[in-house]
């Protein structure tokens, strides 16, 4: 089991729609944020925010994130397989941009549903299987609340 550390937030940033919201929560709580991406993206010039550019390799950002989590890490990602890896590595929390937490109790089902949907998209039923619902204002609100709760919970440990 990883050693508990001060909370920190790692963002799987390439397609993350809630980077600005993450910064706001982090600044309010004084929590460092690491923005991980395959190519350079703009991040605020702030002492709590750092950027890691991992290159173009397949799953390079996921590999970096999964390799740097500890019990104080809060991971922001929509990637179910990365969420599974981070939970298995002992991170403190994984939150999707919609505010949905990935937990040890829910991740197995999420991985299974993802696999079924991938099979359906690849097969005959490809026309009937769409992608995720459009990102909404309510998703941002749920995300802000979930991230704030996760930071407070990890600080109390």
PDB file of C-alpha atoms in Angstrom:
ATOM      1  CA  UNK A   1       0.000   0.000   0.000  1.00  0.00           C
ATOM      2  CA  UNK A   2       1.480   3.388  -0.985  1.00  0.00           C
ATOM      3  CA  UNK A   3       2.375   5.786   1.755  1.00  0.00           C
ATOM      4  CA  UNK A   4      -0.150   8.582   2.368  1.00  0.00           C
ATOM      5  CA  UNK A   5       1.100  11.966   1.235  1.00  0.00           C
ATOM      6  CA  UNK A   6      -0.313  15.453   0.962  1.00  0.00           C
ATOM      7  CA  UNK A   7      -3.115  15.496  -1.617  1.00  0.00           C
ATOM      8  CA  UNK A   8      -2.133  16.273  -5.183  1.00  0.00           C
ATOM      9  CA  UNK A   9      -4.130  16.229  -8.407  1.00  0.00           C
ATOM     10  CA  UNK A  10      -2.992  14.609 -11.650  1.00  0.00           C
ATOM     11  CA  UNK A  11      -4.937  15.522 -14.794  1.00  0.00           C
ATOM     12  CA  UNK A  12      -5.086  13.263 -17.842  1.00  0.00           C
ATOM     13  CA  UNK A  13      -5.151  16.484 -19.819  1.00  0.00           C
ATOM     14  CA  UNK A  14      -5.245  15.904 -23.576  1.00  0.00           C
ATOM     15  CA  UNK A  15      -9.044  15.852 -23.818  1.00  0.00           C
ATOM     16  CA  UNK A  16      -9.991  17.049 -20.339  1.00  0.00           C
ATOM     17  CA  UNK A  17     -12.830  19.625 -20.337  1.00  0.00           C
ATOM     18  CA  UNK A  18     -12.444  20.552 -16.639  1.00  0.00           C
ATOM     19  CA  UNK A  19      -8.862  21.773 -16.346  1.00  0.00           C
ATOM     20  CA  UNK A  20      -9.917  25.302 -15.319  1.00  0.00           C
ATOM     21  CA  UNK A  21     -12.298  23.918 -12.681  1.00  0.00           C
ATOM     22  CA  UNK A  22      -9.508  21.712 -11.346  1.00  0.00           C
ATOM     23  CA  UNK A  23      -7.171  24.688 -10.981  1.00  0.00           C
ATOM     24  CA  UNK A  24      -9.800  26.649  -9.039  1.00  0.00           C
ATOM     25  CA  UNK A  25     -10.336  23.841  -6.525  1.00  0.00           C
ATOM     26  CA  UNK A  26      -6.592  23.243  -6.211  1.00  0.00           C
ATOM     27  CA  UNK A  27      -5.830  26.915  -5.590  1.00  0.00           C
ATOM     28  CA  UNK A  28      -8.604  27.194  -2.995  1.00  0.00           C
ATOM     29  CA  UNK A  29      -7.145  24.254  -1.052  1.00  0.00           C
ATOM     30  CA  UNK A  30      -3.460  24.897  -1.797  1.00  0.00           C
ATOM     31  CA  UNK A  31      -3.068  21.540  -3.546  1.00  0.00           C
ATOM     32  CA  UNK A  32      -0.509  20.959  -6.332  1.00  0.00           C
ATOM     33  CA  UNK A  33      -1.723  19.989  -9.805  1.00  0.00           C
ATOM     34  CA  UNK A  34       0.263  18.044 -12.400  1.00  0.00           C
ATOM     35  CA  UNK A  35      -1.078  18.381 -15.946  1.00  0.00           C
ATOM     36  CA  UNK A  36       0.016  15.362 -18.023  1.00  0.00           C
ATOM     37  CA  UNK A  37      -0.337  15.419 -21.812  1.00  0.00           C
ATOM     38  CA  UNK A  38       1.127  13.997 -25.010  1.00  0.00           C
ATOM     39  CA  UNK A  39       1.802  17.444 -26.474  1.00  0.00           C
ATOM     40  CA  UNK A  40       2.436  20.848 -24.914  1.00  0.00           C
ATOM     41  CA  UNK A  41      -0.711  22.553 -23.687  1.00  0.00           C
ATOM     42  CA  UNK A  42      -1.069  25.892 -21.980  1.00  0.00           C
ATOM     43  CA  UNK A  43      -1.213  25.843 -18.189  1.00  0.00           C
ATOM     44  CA  UNK A  44      -1.495  28.774 -15.789  1.00  0.00           C
ATOM     45  CA  UNK A  45       1.728  30.318 -14.535  1.00  0.00           C
ATOM     46  CA  UNK A  46       1.141  29.395 -10.904  1.00  0.00           C
ATOM     47  CA  UNK A  47       3.461  27.737  -8.368  1.00  0.00           C
ATOM     48  CA  UNK A  48       0.917  24.957  -7.686  1.00  0.00           C
ATOM     49  CA  UNK A  49       0.602  23.959 -11.365  1.00  0.00           C
ATOM     50  CA  UNK A  50       3.204  21.947 -13.261  1.00  0.00           C
ATOM     51  CA  UNK A  51       3.133  20.368 -16.698  1.00  0.00           C
ATOM     52  CA  UNK A  52       4.541  17.037 -17.858  1.00  0.00           C
ATOM     53  CA  UNK A  53       4.720  16.362 -21.610  1.00  0.00           C
ATOM     54  CA  UNK A  54       5.274  12.653 -22.161  1.00  0.00           C
ATOM     55  CA  UNK A  55       5.478  12.425 -25.942  1.00  0.00           C
ATOM     56  CA  UNK A  56       3.358  10.705 -28.557  1.00  0.00           C
ATOM     57  CA  UNK A  57       3.696   7.056 -27.516  1.00  0.00           C
ATOM     58  CA  UNK A  58       0.527   4.981 -27.130  1.00  0.00           C
ATOM     59  CA  UNK A  59      -0.698   5.303 -23.532  1.00  0.00           C
ATOM     60  CA  UNK A  60       2.403   7.343 -22.598  1.00  0.00           C
ATOM     61  CA  UNK A  61       0.378   9.803 -20.495  1.00  0.00           C
ATOM     62  CA  UNK A  62      -1.526   6.931 -18.843  1.00  0.00           C
ATOM     63  CA  UNK A  63       1.718   5.113 -18.078  1.00  0.00           C
ATOM     64  CA  UNK A  64       3.254   8.235 -16.531  1.00  0.00           C
ATOM     65  CA  UNK A  65       0.181   8.930 -14.384  1.00  0.00           C
ATOM     66  CA  UNK A  66      -0.230   5.323 -13.217  1.00  0.00           C
ATOM     67  CA  UNK A  67       3.458   5.222 -12.320  1.00  0.00           C
ATOM     68  CA  UNK A  68       3.324   8.379 -10.185  1.00  0.00           C
ATOM     69  CA  UNK A  69       0.222   7.896  -8.024  1.00  0.00           C
ATOM     70  CA  UNK A  70       0.177   7.438  -4.277  1.00  0.00           C
ATOM     71  CA  UNK A  71      -2.500   7.389  -1.586  1.00  0.00           C
ATOM     72  CA  UNK A  72      -2.718  11.191  -1.735  1.00  0.00           C
ATOM     73  CA  UNK A  73      -3.276  11.378  -5.495  1.00  0.00           C
ATOM     74  CA  UNK A  74      -6.562  12.456  -7.032  1.00  0.00           C
ATOM     75  CA  UNK A  75      -6.720  11.494 -10.697  1.00  0.00           C
ATOM     76  CA  UNK A  76      -8.928  13.402 -13.143  1.00  0.00           C
ATOM     77  CA  UNK A  77      -9.654  11.235 -16.198  1.00  0.00           C
ATOM     78  CA  UNK A  78     -12.447   9.914 -18.369  1.00  0.00           C
ATOM     79  CA  UNK A  79     -10.288   6.903 -19.277  1.00  0.00           C
ATOM     80  CA  UNK A  80     -11.768   3.857 -17.538  1.00  0.00           C
ATOM     81  CA  UNK A  81      -8.682   1.705 -18.033  1.00  0.00           C
ATOM     82  CA  UNK A  82      -6.452   4.411 -16.540  1.00  0.00           C
ATOM     83  CA  UNK A  83      -8.884   4.745 -13.628  1.00  0.00           C
ATOM     84  CA  UNK A  84      -8.601   0.990 -13.043  1.00  0.00           C
ATOM     85  CA  UNK A  85      -4.785   1.128 -13.094  1.00  0.00           C
ATOM     86  CA  UNK A  86      -4.690   4.056 -10.662  1.00  0.00           C
ATOM     87  CA  UNK A  87      -7.098   2.415  -8.226  1.00  0.00           C
ATOM     88  CA  UNK A  88      -5.013  -0.765  -8.303  1.00  0.00           C
ATOM     89  CA  UNK A  89      -1.901   1.347  -7.660  1.00  0.00           C
ATOM     90  CA  UNK A  90      -3.491   2.753  -4.492  1.00  0.00           C
ATOM     91  CA  UNK A  91      -4.425   6.300  -5.451  1.00  0.00           C
ATOM     92  CA  UNK A  92      -6.685   8.318  -3.158  1.00  0.00           C
ATOM     93  CA  UNK A  93      -9.469   9.000  -5.686  1.00  0.00           C
ATOM     94  CA  UNK A  94     -10.313   8.927  -9.383  1.00  0.00           C
ATOM     95  CA  UNK A  95     -12.912  11.345 -10.723  1.00  0.00           C
ATOM     96  CA  UNK A  96     -14.304  11.590 -14.250  1.00  0.00           C
ATOM     97  CA  UNK A  97     -14.849  15.060 -15.752  1.00  0.00           C
ATOM     98  CA  UNK A  98     -18.584  14.473 -15.275  1.00  0.00           C
ATOM     99  CA  UNK A  99     -18.044  14.250 -11.517  1.00  0.00           C
ATOM    100  CA  UNK A 100     -18.576  10.496 -11.420  1.00  0.00           C
ATOM    101  CA  UNK A 101     -16.119   8.868  -9.022  1.00  0.00           C
ATOM    102  CA  UNK A 102     -14.464   5.613 -10.029  1.00  0.00           C
ATOM    103  CA  UNK A 103     -14.183   3.344  -6.983  1.00  0.00           C
ATOM    104  CA  UNK A 104     -13.001  -0.186  -6.260  1.00  0.00           C
ATOM    105  CA  UNK A 105     -16.683  -1.172  -6.086  1.00  0.00           C
ATOM    106  CA  UNK A 106     -17.620   0.363  -9.458  1.00  0.00           C
ATOM    107  CA  UNK A 107     -14.542  -0.053 -11.646  1.00  0.00           C
ATOM    108  CA  UNK A 108     -15.080  -3.714 -12.580  1.00  0.00           C
ATOM    109  CA  UNK A 109     -18.517  -2.965 -13.991  1.00  0.00           C
ATOM    110  CA  UNK A 110     -17.221   0.136 -15.794  1.00  0.00           C
ATOM    111  CA  UNK A 111     -14.437  -1.873 -17.455  1.00  0.00           C
ATOM    112  CA  UNK A 112     -16.918  -4.581 -18.519  1.00  0.00           C
ATOM    113  CA  UNK A 113     -19.397  -2.089 -19.976  1.00  0.00           C
ATOM    114  CA  UNK A 114     -16.557  -0.354 -21.829  1.00  0.00           C
ATOM    115  CA  UNK A 115     -15.501  -3.673 -23.391  1.00  0.00           C
ATOM    116  CA  UNK A 116     -19.065  -4.503 -24.446  1.00  0.00           C
ATOM    117  CA  UNK A 117     -19.519  -1.076 -26.054  1.00  0.00           C
ATOM    118  CA  UNK A 118     -16.197  -1.419 -27.885  1.00  0.00           C
ATOM    119  CA  UNK A 119     -17.308  -4.802 -29.238  1.00  0.00           C
ATOM    120  CA  UNK A 120     -20.641  -3.371 -30.350  1.00  0.00           C
ATOM    121  CA  UNK A 121     -18.988  -0.412 -32.078  1.00  0.00           C
ATOM    122  CA  UNK A 122     -16.659  -2.785 -33.915  1.00  0.00           C
ATOM    123  CA  UNK A 123     -19.433  -5.146 -34.972  1.00  0.00           C
ATOM    124  CA  UNK A 124     -22.691  -5.147 -36.851  1.00  0.00           C
ATOM    125  CA  UNK A 125     -24.457  -2.859 -34.399  1.00  0.00           C
ATOM    126  CA  UNK A 126     -22.024   0.018 -34.965  1.00  0.00           C
ATOM    127  CA  UNK A 127     -24.798   2.325 -36.218  1.00  0.00           C
ATOM    128  CA  UNK A 128     -26.820   1.929 -33.027  1.00  0.00           C
ATOM    129  CA  UNK A 129     -24.067   2.619 -30.487  1.00  0.00           C
ATOM    130  CA  UNK A 130     -23.182   6.260 -29.924  1.00  0.00           C
ATOM    131  CA  UNK A 131     -20.511   7.913 -27.876  1.00  0.00           C
ATOM    132  CA  UNK A 132     -20.879   9.628 -24.519  1.00  0.00           C
ATOM    133  CA  UNK A 133     -23.575  12.192 -23.874  1.00  0.00           C
ATOM    134  CA  UNK A 134     -22.600  15.815 -24.573  1.00  0.00           C
ATOM    135  CA  UNK A 135     -20.757  17.501 -21.722  1.00  0.00           C
ATOM    136  CA  UNK A 136     -23.199  19.705 -19.796  1.00  0.00           C
ATOM    137  CA  UNK A 137     -23.147  22.506 -17.229  1.00  0.00           C
ATOM    138  CA  UNK A 138     -24.466  20.039 -14.620  1.00  0.00           C
ATOM    139  CA  UNK A 139     -21.411  17.837 -15.280  1.00  0.00           C
ATOM    140  CA  UNK A 140     -19.106  20.738 -14.388  1.00  0.00           C
ATOM    141  CA  UNK A 141     -21.033  21.367 -11.193  1.00  0.00           C
ATOM    142  CA  UNK A 142     -20.889  17.680 -10.183  1.00  0.00           C
ATOM    143  CA  UNK A 143     -17.176  17.616 -10.979  1.00  0.00           C
ATOM    144  CA  UNK A 144     -16.426  20.676  -8.836  1.00  0.00           C
ATOM    145  CA  UNK A 145     -18.327  19.165  -5.921  1.00  0.00           C
ATOM    146  CA  UNK A 146     -16.710  15.723  -6.271  1.00  0.00           C
ATOM    147  CA  UNK A 147     -13.190  17.153  -6.542  1.00  0.00           C
ATOM    148  CA  UNK A 148     -13.697  19.428  -3.545  1.00  0.00           C
ATOM    149  CA  UNK A 149     -15.018  16.497  -1.486  1.00  0.00           C
ATOM    150  CA  UNK A 150     -12.066  14.300  -2.502  1.00  0.00           C
ATOM    151  CA  UNK A 151      -9.507  16.945  -1.500  1.00  0.00           C
ATOM    152  CA  UNK A 152     -11.195  17.495   1.880  1.00  0.00           C
ATOM    153  CA  UNK A 153     -11.450  13.729   2.507  1.00  0.00           C
ATOM    154  CA  UNK A 154      -7.781  13.081   1.695  1.00  0.00           C
ATOM    155  CA  UNK A 155      -6.658  15.992   3.865  1.00  0.00           C
ATOM    156  CA  UNK A 156      -8.469  14.479   6.859  1.00  0.00           C
ATOM    157  CA  UNK A 157      -6.505  11.224   6.592  1.00  0.00           C
TER     158      UNK A 157
END
